[in-house]
Coordinates of C-alpha atoms in Angstrom, one line a residue:
M36 CA 36.7 12.6 -30.0
S37 CA 32.9 12.6 -30.0
L38 CA 31.0 9.5 -29.0
S39 CA 29.3 9.4 -32.4
R40 CA 32.7 9.2 -34.0
V41 CA 33.7 6.5 -31.6
S42 CA 30.7 4.3 -32.5
R43 CA 31.4 4.8 -36.2
T44 CA 35.0 4.0 -35.9
L45 CA 34.6 0.8 -33.9
P46 CA 33.8 -1.5 -36.9
R47 CA 36.9 -0.2 -38.7
V48 CA 39.0 -1.2 -35.7
A49 CA 37.6 -4.7 -35.8
R50 CA 38.2 -5.0 -39.6
L51 CA 41.8 -3.9 -39.2
A52 CA 42.3 -6.5 -36.5
R53 CA 40.9 -9.2 -38.9
G54 CA 43.4 -8.0 -41.5
Y55 CA 41.0 -6.2 -43.9
A56 CA 41.5 -2.9 -45.5
C57 CA 39.2 0.0 -44.6
T58 CA 37.4 1.3 -47.6
S59 CA 37.2 4.8 -46.2
G60 CA 41.0 5.0 -45.7
L61 CA 40.6 5.7 -42.0
T62 CA 42.2 2.9 -40.1
A63 CA 42.5 2.0 -36.4
N64 CA 46.1 3.4 -36.6
T65 CA 44.8 7.0 -37.4
A66 CA 41.7 6.7 -35.2
Y67 CA 43.0 5.2 -31.9
T68 CA 46.6 4.0 -32.1
A69 CA 48.2 7.4 -31.8
V70 CA 49.5 8.3 -28.3
T71 CA 47.4 11.3 -27.3
H72 CA 47.8 11.2 -23.5
P73 CA 51.5 10.4 -23.0
D74 CA 52.4 9.6 -19.3
N75 CA 55.5 11.7 -19.4
S76 CA 54.0 15.0 -20.6
A77 CA 52.7 16.5 -17.4
P78 CA 53.0 20.3 -17.2
E79 CA 56.1 21.5 -15.4
A80 CA 54.0 22.8 -12.6
T81 CA 52.4 19.4 -12.1
Q82 CA 55.9 17.7 -12.1
E83 CA 57.1 20.1 -9.5
L84 CA 54.0 19.5 -7.3
I85 CA 54.4 15.8 -7.6
K86 CA 58.1 16.1 -6.7
E87 CA 57.2 18.2 -3.6
H88 CA 54.4 15.8 -2.5
S89 CA 56.7 12.8 -2.9
S90 CA 58.9 14.3 -0.2
Y91 CA 56.0 14.0 2.3
L92 CA 53.9 11.0 1.2
L93 CA 54.9 7.4 1.9
N94 CA 55.9 5.8 -1.4
T95 CA 53.5 2.8 -1.4
Y96 CA 52.1 3.4 -4.9
A97 CA 53.8 3.3 -8.3
R98 CA 51.9 6.2 -10.0
P99 CA 52.4 7.7 -13.4
Q100 CA 52.9 11.4 -13.5
I101 CA 49.2 12.2 -13.9
L102 CA 47.3 14.5 -11.6
F103 CA 43.5 14.5 -12.0
T104 CA 41.8 17.8 -11.2
K105 CA 38.2 17.2 -11.9
G106 CA 35.7 14.6 -13.2
K107 CA 32.2 14.4 -14.6
G108 CA 30.3 11.2 -15.2
A109 CA 32.7 8.5 -16.6
N110 CA 35.3 11.1 -17.5
L111 CA 38.3 12.5 -15.6
T112 CA 40.4 15.6 -16.6
D113 CA 44.1 16.0 -15.7
S114 CA 46.1 19.1 -15.0
A115 CA 47.0 19.3 -18.7
G116 CA 43.3 19.5 -19.6
R117 CA 43.3 16.0 -21.1
E118 CA 40.1 14.0 -20.7
Y119 CA 40.2 10.3 -19.9
L120 CA 37.4 7.7 -20.0
D121 CA 37.5 6.1 -16.5
F122 CA 36.7 2.5 -17.2
S123 CA 38.0 1.6 -13.7
A124 CA 35.5 3.7 -11.8
G125 CA 38.1 4.5 -9.1
I126 CA 38.5 0.7 -8.6
A127 CA 34.7 -0.2 -8.7
V128 CA 33.8 2.8 -6.5
T129 CA 32.2 5.5 -8.5
A130 CA 29.0 3.6 -9.5
L131 CA 27.2 6.9 -10.3
G132 CA 30.3 8.4 -12.0
H133 CA 32.3 11.4 -10.9
S134 CA 30.8 14.6 -9.5
D135 CA 27.2 13.4 -9.6
A136 CA 24.9 16.5 -9.2
Q137 CA 22.2 14.7 -7.1
L138 CA 24.8 13.1 -4.8
N139 CA 26.6 16.5 -4.4
A140 CA 23.3 18.1 -3.3
V141 CA 22.7 15.4 -0.7
Q142 CA 26.3 15.8 0.6
A143 CA 25.9 19.6 0.9
A144 CA 22.5 19.4 2.6
Q145 CA 23.7 16.9 5.2
A146 CA 27.0 18.7 5.8
E147 CA 24.9 21.8 6.6
K148 CA 23.0 19.8 9.2
L149 CA 25.5 17.3 10.8
S150 CA 28.6 15.6 9.4
H151 CA 29.7 13.5 12.4
V152 CA 28.4 12.4 15.8
S153 CA 30.0 9.7 17.9
N154 CA 28.6 6.2 18.2
V155 CA 27.8 7.0 21.8
Y156 CA 24.6 8.4 20.4
W157 CA 22.1 7.6 17.7
N158 CA 21.8 9.4 14.3
E159 CA 19.0 9.4 11.8
H160 CA 20.7 7.8 8.8
A161 CA 22.7 4.8 10.1
G162 CA 19.6 2.8 11.1
A163 CA 17.7 3.8 8.0
L164 CA 20.6 2.7 5.7
A165 CA 20.9 -0.6 7.7
K166 CA 17.1 -1.2 7.1
D167 CA 17.5 -0.4 3.4
L168 CA 20.3 -2.9 3.1
V169 CA 18.5 -5.7 5.0
E170 CA 15.2 -5.2 3.3
G171 CA 16.8 -4.7 -0.1
T172 CA 18.7 -7.9 0.4
R173 CA 15.5 -9.7 1.4
A174 CA 13.8 -8.5 -1.7
A175 CA 16.7 -9.4 -3.9
G176 CA 16.9 -13.0 -2.5
G177 CA 20.2 -12.6 -0.7
L178 CA 21.7 -13.9 2.6
G179 CA 19.2 -16.7 2.7
L180 CA 16.6 -14.3 4.1
A181 CA 13.0 -15.3 3.6
K182 CA 11.0 -13.0 1.4
S183 CA 8.6 -12.4 4.3
G184 CA 9.3 -13.2 7.9
G185 CA 11.9 -15.8 8.8
P186 CA 15.4 -15.0 10.0
G187 CA 16.6 -11.4 9.8
A188 CA 19.9 -9.7 9.7
K189 CA 21.7 -6.7 11.2
V190 CA 24.4 -4.3 10.0
F191 CA 27.7 -3.0 11.4
F192 CA 29.1 0.1 9.6
S193 CA 32.9 0.5 9.0
N194 CA 34.9 2.9 6.9
S195 CA 36.3 0.6 4.2
G196 CA 36.2 -2.8 2.7
T197 CA 39.3 -4.0 4.6
E198 CA 37.7 -2.9 7.8
A199 CA 34.5 -4.7 6.9
N200 CA 36.4 -7.9 6.3
E201 CA 38.4 -7.5 9.5
G202 CA 35.2 -7.1 11.4
A203 CA 33.6 -10.1 9.7
L204 CA 36.6 -12.3 10.7
K205 CA 36.3 -11.1 14.3
F206 CA 32.7 -11.9 14.3
A207 CA 33.4 -15.4 13.0
R208 CA 36.0 -15.9 15.8
K209 CA 33.6 -14.7 18.4
Y210 CA 30.8 -17.0 17.0
G211 CA 33.1 -20.0 16.8
K212 CA 34.2 -19.7 20.4
D213 CA 30.7 -19.2 21.6
V214 CA 29.3 -22.3 19.9
G215 CA 32.4 -24.5 19.8
G216 CA 34.8 -23.5 22.5
E217 CA 38.3 -22.1 22.6
N218 CA 39.7 -24.4 19.8
K219 CA 37.1 -23.3 17.2
T220 CA 39.3 -20.5 15.7
G221 CA 40.3 -21.8 12.3
I222 CA 39.7 -19.6 9.2
V223 CA 39.6 -20.7 5.6
C224 CA 40.3 -18.6 2.5
F225 CA 41.1 -19.4 -1.1
T226 CA 43.7 -19.1 -3.9
N227 CA 43.8 -15.7 -5.8
A228 CA 41.8 -14.0 -3.0
F229 CA 42.2 -10.4 -2.0
H230 CA 40.5 -9.3 1.2
G231 CA 42.6 -6.3 2.2
R232 CA 45.8 -5.3 3.8
S233 CA 45.2 -5.1 7.6
M234 CA 46.7 -8.0 9.5
G235 CA 43.6 -10.2 9.6
A236 CA 42.4 -9.5 6.0
L237 CA 46.0 -9.8 4.8
S238 CA 46.3 -13.2 6.4
C239 CA 43.4 -14.3 4.2
T240 CA 45.0 -12.9 1.0
P241 CA 47.4 -15.7 0.0
N242 CA 49.8 -13.8 -2.2
P243 CA 53.5 -13.9 -1.1
K244 CA 54.0 -10.4 -2.6
Y245 CA 51.6 -9.0 -0.1
Q246 CA 52.1 -11.3 2.9
A247 CA 55.9 -12.0 3.1
P248 CA 57.0 -8.6 4.3
F249 CA 54.6 -8.7 7.2
A250 CA 54.9 -12.3 8.4
P251 CA 54.1 -13.8 10.9
L252 CA 50.4 -13.2 10.2
I253 CA 47.5 -14.4 12.3
P254 CA 47.5 -18.1 13.0
N255 CA 45.1 -20.9 12.0
V256 CA 44.4 -19.8 8.4
R257 CA 44.1 -22.5 5.8
V258 CA 44.1 -21.9 2.0
G259 CA 41.8 -23.9 -0.3
E260 CA 41.7 -24.1 -4.1
Y261 CA 39.1 -21.8 -5.6
N262 CA 36.4 -23.7 -7.4
N263 CA 37.4 -27.1 -6.3
A264 CA 34.0 -28.6 -5.5
D265 CA 35.3 -32.0 -4.5
A266 CA 33.4 -32.9 -1.3
A267 CA 36.3 -34.8 0.2
V268 CA 38.7 -31.9 -0.3
I269 CA 36.2 -29.4 1.2
A270 CA 35.6 -31.7 4.2
E271 CA 39.3 -31.8 4.9
L272 CA 39.7 -28.1 4.5
V273 CA 36.7 -27.0 6.6
N274 CA 36.7 -29.0 9.8
E275 CA 35.2 -29.0 13.3
N276 CA 37.7 -26.4 14.4
T277 CA 36.9 -24.0 11.6
C278 CA 35.0 -20.9 12.8
G279 CA 34.8 -19.0 9.5
V280 CA 35.2 -19.3 5.7
I281 CA 35.7 -16.1 3.6
I282 CA 35.4 -16.1 -0.2
E283 CA 34.6 -13.8 -3.1
P284 CA 31.8 -15.1 -5.3
V285 CA 33.5 -13.1 -8.1
Q286 CA 37.1 -12.3 -7.5
G287 CA 38.2 -8.8 -8.3
E288 CA 41.9 -8.2 -7.7
G289 CA 42.7 -11.9 -8.2
G290 CA 41.8 -12.1 -11.9
V291 CA 38.0 -11.9 -12.1
G292 CA 37.5 -15.6 -11.5
T293 CA 33.8 -16.6 -10.8
A294 CA 32.9 -19.3 -8.3
S295 CA 30.6 -22.0 -9.6
V296 CA 27.2 -22.8 -8.1
E297 CA 28.4 -26.3 -7.4
F298 CA 31.4 -25.1 -5.5
L299 CA 29.6 -22.5 -3.4
T300 CA 26.8 -25.0 -2.6
A301 CA 29.2 -27.6 -1.5
L302 CA 31.2 -25.1 0.6
A303 CA 28.0 -23.7 2.2
K304 CA 26.8 -27.2 3.0
R305 CA 30.0 -28.1 4.8
C306 CA 30.0 -24.8 6.7
R307 CA 26.5 -25.7 8.1
E308 CA 27.7 -29.2 9.0
V309 CA 30.5 -27.9 11.2
N310 CA 28.7 -24.7 12.3
A311 CA 31.2 -22.3 10.6
V312 CA 30.4 -18.8 9.5
L313 CA 30.3 -18.4 5.7
I314 CA 31.4 -14.9 4.7
Y315 CA 30.9 -13.6 1.2
D316 CA 33.3 -10.7 0.4
E317 CA 31.2 -8.7 -2.1
I318 CA 33.2 -5.5 -1.7
Q319 CA 34.0 -5.4 -5.4
C320 CA 31.4 -7.6 -7.0
G321 CA 28.4 -6.6 -4.9
L322 CA 25.8 -3.8 -5.0
F323 CA 24.6 -4.4 -8.5
R324 CA 28.0 -4.7 -10.3
T325 CA 27.1 -8.1 -11.6
G326 CA 23.5 -6.9 -12.4
T327 CA 21.8 -8.0 -9.2
M328 CA 22.1 -6.6 -5.7
W329 CA 24.6 -9.3 -4.7
A330 CA 26.6 -11.7 -6.8
H331 CA 25.0 -14.4 -4.7
S332 CA 21.4 -13.1 -5.1
E333 CA 20.5 -15.7 -7.7
L334 CA 22.2 -18.7 -5.9
P335 CA 20.0 -21.3 -4.3
V336 CA 19.3 -20.6 -0.7
E337 CA 21.5 -23.5 0.4
A338 CA 24.5 -21.7 -1.2
Q339 CA 24.0 -18.4 0.5
P340 CA 26.2 -16.9 3.2
D341 CA 25.8 -15.9 6.8
V342 CA 27.7 -12.6 6.4
V343 CA 28.2 -10.3 3.4
T344 CA 30.9 -7.5 3.4
M345 CA 30.6 -4.5 1.2
A346 CA 32.1 -1.0 0.7
K347 CA 33.4 0.4 -2.6
P348 CA 30.3 1.9 -4.3
L349 CA 28.1 2.3 -1.3
A350 CA 28.7 6.1 -1.0
N351 CA 30.2 6.6 -4.5
G352 CA 33.6 7.4 -3.1
F353 CA 32.9 8.8 0.4
P354 CA 34.5 6.3 2.8
I355 CA 32.0 3.7 4.1
G356 CA 31.9 -0.1 4.5
A357 CA 29.4 -2.5 6.0
I358 CA 29.0 -6.0 7.4
L359 CA 25.6 -7.5 6.9
V360 CA 25.1 -10.3 9.4
R361 CA 22.4 -13.0 9.7
E362 CA 20.7 -13.0 13.1
N363 CA 22.3 -16.3 14.2
V364 CA 25.7 -14.7 14.1
A365 CA 24.5 -11.2 15.2
D366 CA 23.1 -12.7 18.4
V367 CA 26.7 -13.4 19.7
I368 CA 28.0 -9.9 19.0
G369 CA 27.1 -7.8 22.0
V370 CA 28.0 -4.4 23.5
G371 CA 31.8 -3.8 23.3
A372 CA 32.5 -6.7 20.9
H373 CA 33.5 -4.3 18.1
G374 CA 33.7 -0.5 17.5
T375 CA 34.7 2.3 15.3
T376 CA 35.1 6.1 15.5
F377 CA 33.8 7.1 12.1
G378 CA 31.7 4.1 11.0
G379 CA 28.0 4.8 10.6
Q380 CA 28.4 8.6 10.8
P381 CA 25.5 10.6 9.4
L382 CA 27.2 12.1 6.4
A383 CA 28.4 8.8 5.1
C384 CA 25.1 7.0 5.7
A385 CA 23.1 9.8 4.1
L386 CA 25.1 9.4 1.0
G387 CA 24.8 5.6 1.2
R388 CA 21.0 5.9 1.4
H389 CA 21.0 8.0 -1.7
V390 CA 23.3 5.8 -3.7
L391 CA 21.5 2.6 -2.7
G392 CA 18.1 4.1 -3.6
R393 CA 19.4 5.1 -7.1
I394 CA 21.1 1.9 -8.0
S395 CA 18.2 -0.2 -6.7
A396 CA 15.7 1.5 -9.0
P397 CA 14.2 -0.7 -11.7
E398 CA 15.0 1.8 -14.5
F399 CA 18.6 2.0 -13.3
G400 CA 18.8 -1.8 -13.4
A401 CA 17.4 -1.9 -17.0
H402 CA 20.1 0.6 -18.1
L403 CA 22.8 -1.4 -16.4
A404 CA 21.7 -4.7 -18.0
D405 CA 21.5 -3.1 -21.4
S406 CA 25.0 -1.6 -21.2
A407 CA 26.4 -4.8 -19.7
A408 CA 25.0 -6.9 -22.5
H409 CA 26.5 -4.6 -25.1
L410 CA 29.9 -4.7 -23.4
D411 CA 29.7 -8.5 -23.3
T412 CA 29.0 -8.6 -27.1
L413 CA 32.0 -6.3 -27.7
I414 CA 34.5 -8.2 -25.6
A415 CA 33.3 -11.7 -26.5
R416 CA 34.9 -11.4 -29.9
L417 CA 38.4 -10.5 -28.5
P418 CA 39.7 -14.1 -28.1
K419 CA 38.8 -14.7 -31.8
L420 CA 40.3 -11.5 -33.0
F421 CA 43.5 -11.8 -31.0
P422 CA 44.2 -15.5 -30.3
Q423 CA 47.9 -14.7 -30.2
F424 CA 47.3 -12.7 -26.9
I425 CA 44.1 -13.9 -25.3
K426 CA 44.0 -17.4 -23.9
E427 CA 40.3 -18.1 -23.2
E428 CA 36.9 -16.6 -23.1
T429 CA 36.5 -13.4 -21.1
R430 CA 35.7 -13.7 -17.4
G431 CA 33.1 -12.3 -15.0
R432 CA 29.6 -11.0 -15.7
G433 CA 27.7 -7.7 -15.6
L434 CA 30.1 -4.8 -15.3
I435 CA 33.0 -6.7 -13.7
R436 CA 34.9 -8.3 -16.6
G437 CA 38.3 -9.8 -17.1
I438 CA 40.3 -10.3 -20.3
P439 CA 42.8 -13.2 -19.7
F440 CA 46.2 -13.0 -21.5
K441 CA 48.7 -15.7 -22.3
N442 CA 51.7 -13.7 -21.3
E443 CA 51.7 -12.2 -17.8
K444 CA 53.6 -9.0 -19.0
Q445 CA 50.8 -8.2 -21.5
P446 CA 48.0 -7.0 -19.1
G447 CA 50.2 -4.2 -17.7
E448 CA 51.3 -3.2 -21.2
V449 CA 47.7 -3.0 -22.4
V450 CA 46.7 -0.8 -19.4
R451 CA 49.6 1.5 -20.0
M452 CA 49.0 1.8 -23.7
A453 CA 45.3 2.3 -23.2
R454 CA 45.9 5.1 -20.7
E455 CA 48.2 6.9 -23.2
R456 CA 45.2 6.8 -25.6
G457 CA 42.8 8.2 -23.0
V458 CA 41.1 5.1 -21.4
L459 CA 41.8 4.0 -17.8
L460 CA 41.8 0.2 -17.3
L461 CA 43.1 -2.0 -14.5
T462 CA 45.0 -5.3 -14.3
A463 CA 43.7 -8.2 -12.2
G464 CA 45.7 -11.1 -10.8
S465 CA 48.7 -12.2 -12.8
D466 CA 47.1 -12.5 -16.2
A467 CA 44.0 -10.3 -16.8
V468 CA 42.9 -6.8 -17.8
R469 CA 40.0 -5.7 -15.7
L470 CA 37.0 -3.7 -16.9
I471 CA 34.9 -2.2 -14.0
P472 CA 33.3 1.0 -15.4
P473 CA 30.7 3.1 -13.6
L474 CA 27.3 1.5 -13.5
T475 CA 26.0 4.5 -15.4
I476 CA 28.3 3.7 -18.4
T477 CA 26.7 4.1 -21.9
K478 CA 26.9 1.8 -24.9
E479 CA 28.9 4.5 -26.7
Q480 CA 31.4 4.7 -23.9
C481 CA 31.7 0.9 -24.1
D482 CA 32.4 1.2 -27.8
Q483 CA 35.1 3.7 -27.1
A484 CA 36.9 1.6 -24.5
V485 CA 36.8 -1.6 -26.5
A486 CA 37.9 0.2 -29.7
V487 CA 41.0 1.5 -27.8
I488 CA 41.7 -2.0 -26.5
E489 CA 41.5 -3.5 -30.0
S490 CA 43.7 -0.7 -31.3
V491 CA 46.3 -1.3 -28.6
L492 CA 46.3 -5.1 -29.3
T493 CA 46.8 -4.3 -33.0
V494 CA 49.8 -2.1 -32.2
M495 CA 51.2 -4.8 -29.9
D496 CA 50.8 -7.4 -32.6
K497 CA 52.6 -5.2 -35.1
E498 CA 55.4 -4.6 -32.6
G499 CA 55.7 -8.3 -31.8
K500 CA 54.8 -7.8 -28.1
W501 CA 53.8 -11.5 -27.7

């Protein structure tokens, strides 16, 4: 279906949801409700390939029988030649979309020169990307850095978000012991958090489904209530033996909850009182997904962190993560304190420099803001159109959004039904559908995605899937 037809059909979908007849005779049922991309219709060759691969791959993912073979922009094409609108961006990774021509050119040029060199030696791109991140953060008003002069920051490169969080927790432990002695090892995390699946990051991801099979986890981790700004509660939670606090300013996997300014300010104040490292995990919400470089960029200085972790979009899908550390913490991390084989290699960092340069450009920001405002207008009406399903106003901001449902079975059903109509969405937490499209998404593509969501909800309503 062409984008022009999508934009023309959207109002009809809305009218159907309100119970009005469409004067043209074309209803949401004929436009979007038909299953055009059934999960169970993969070609026989694809089914055989999946069966063979399943004999060799560990079965840690519950995948539908879909094999993607190529992508361009916000679209993916499967082995049957069917095109999908990827409104998940590979889980907030492909900020520039799939198979970006400029990025491909950078990758080819750098691969011709040098892909990898060990961290025993310097390379030309790691330090340059670190500078771009520090000075970009300074200009964006992040990490509490002064706009000119004042405290600085340093960067450690990893290969993923989990590794970035693992390193940040190690840095907090090292800092705690240096400033407070052997007992200053406590770590605080919060409800609905997701920080990764390695042992340290998993210990700060308080979900029994993820944690129970791997217990016992690392000791001295306490869990606080997300967005509880009560000073007495925070004072009890973060005490003199706390070395680090890790939190997502906007939660991704946990349901797209957004931390209030009051809560983050009180938390940061308490961290400074007890000399604990405040870590903001911006792996999913950072690097312009909320509209600014960091989700915390517009917070008052007193609410800003000591450490920021990042990964997903930094090289648009090529593995890279990073830990951005204020100098007061960086000063205790010396030679041998941490390491990595692949982190900071020239190919990953060359791609990171290109991506960061593109998404930091003012014209890119203007496009992002325009598309995000349009998406906000579209999804803001969903609670009114479908009060039988949606329990409150939509969550998040920018291009990380959550639609909260009354029944915990409904988000997964919406994701499945939308996929079978050619749009890829995600769930979040126990109750939400998550929208995290490429940062290059257009208004017309937002129209298409929300039209499909409205059609799916209309079908669910007709079928009594409450």
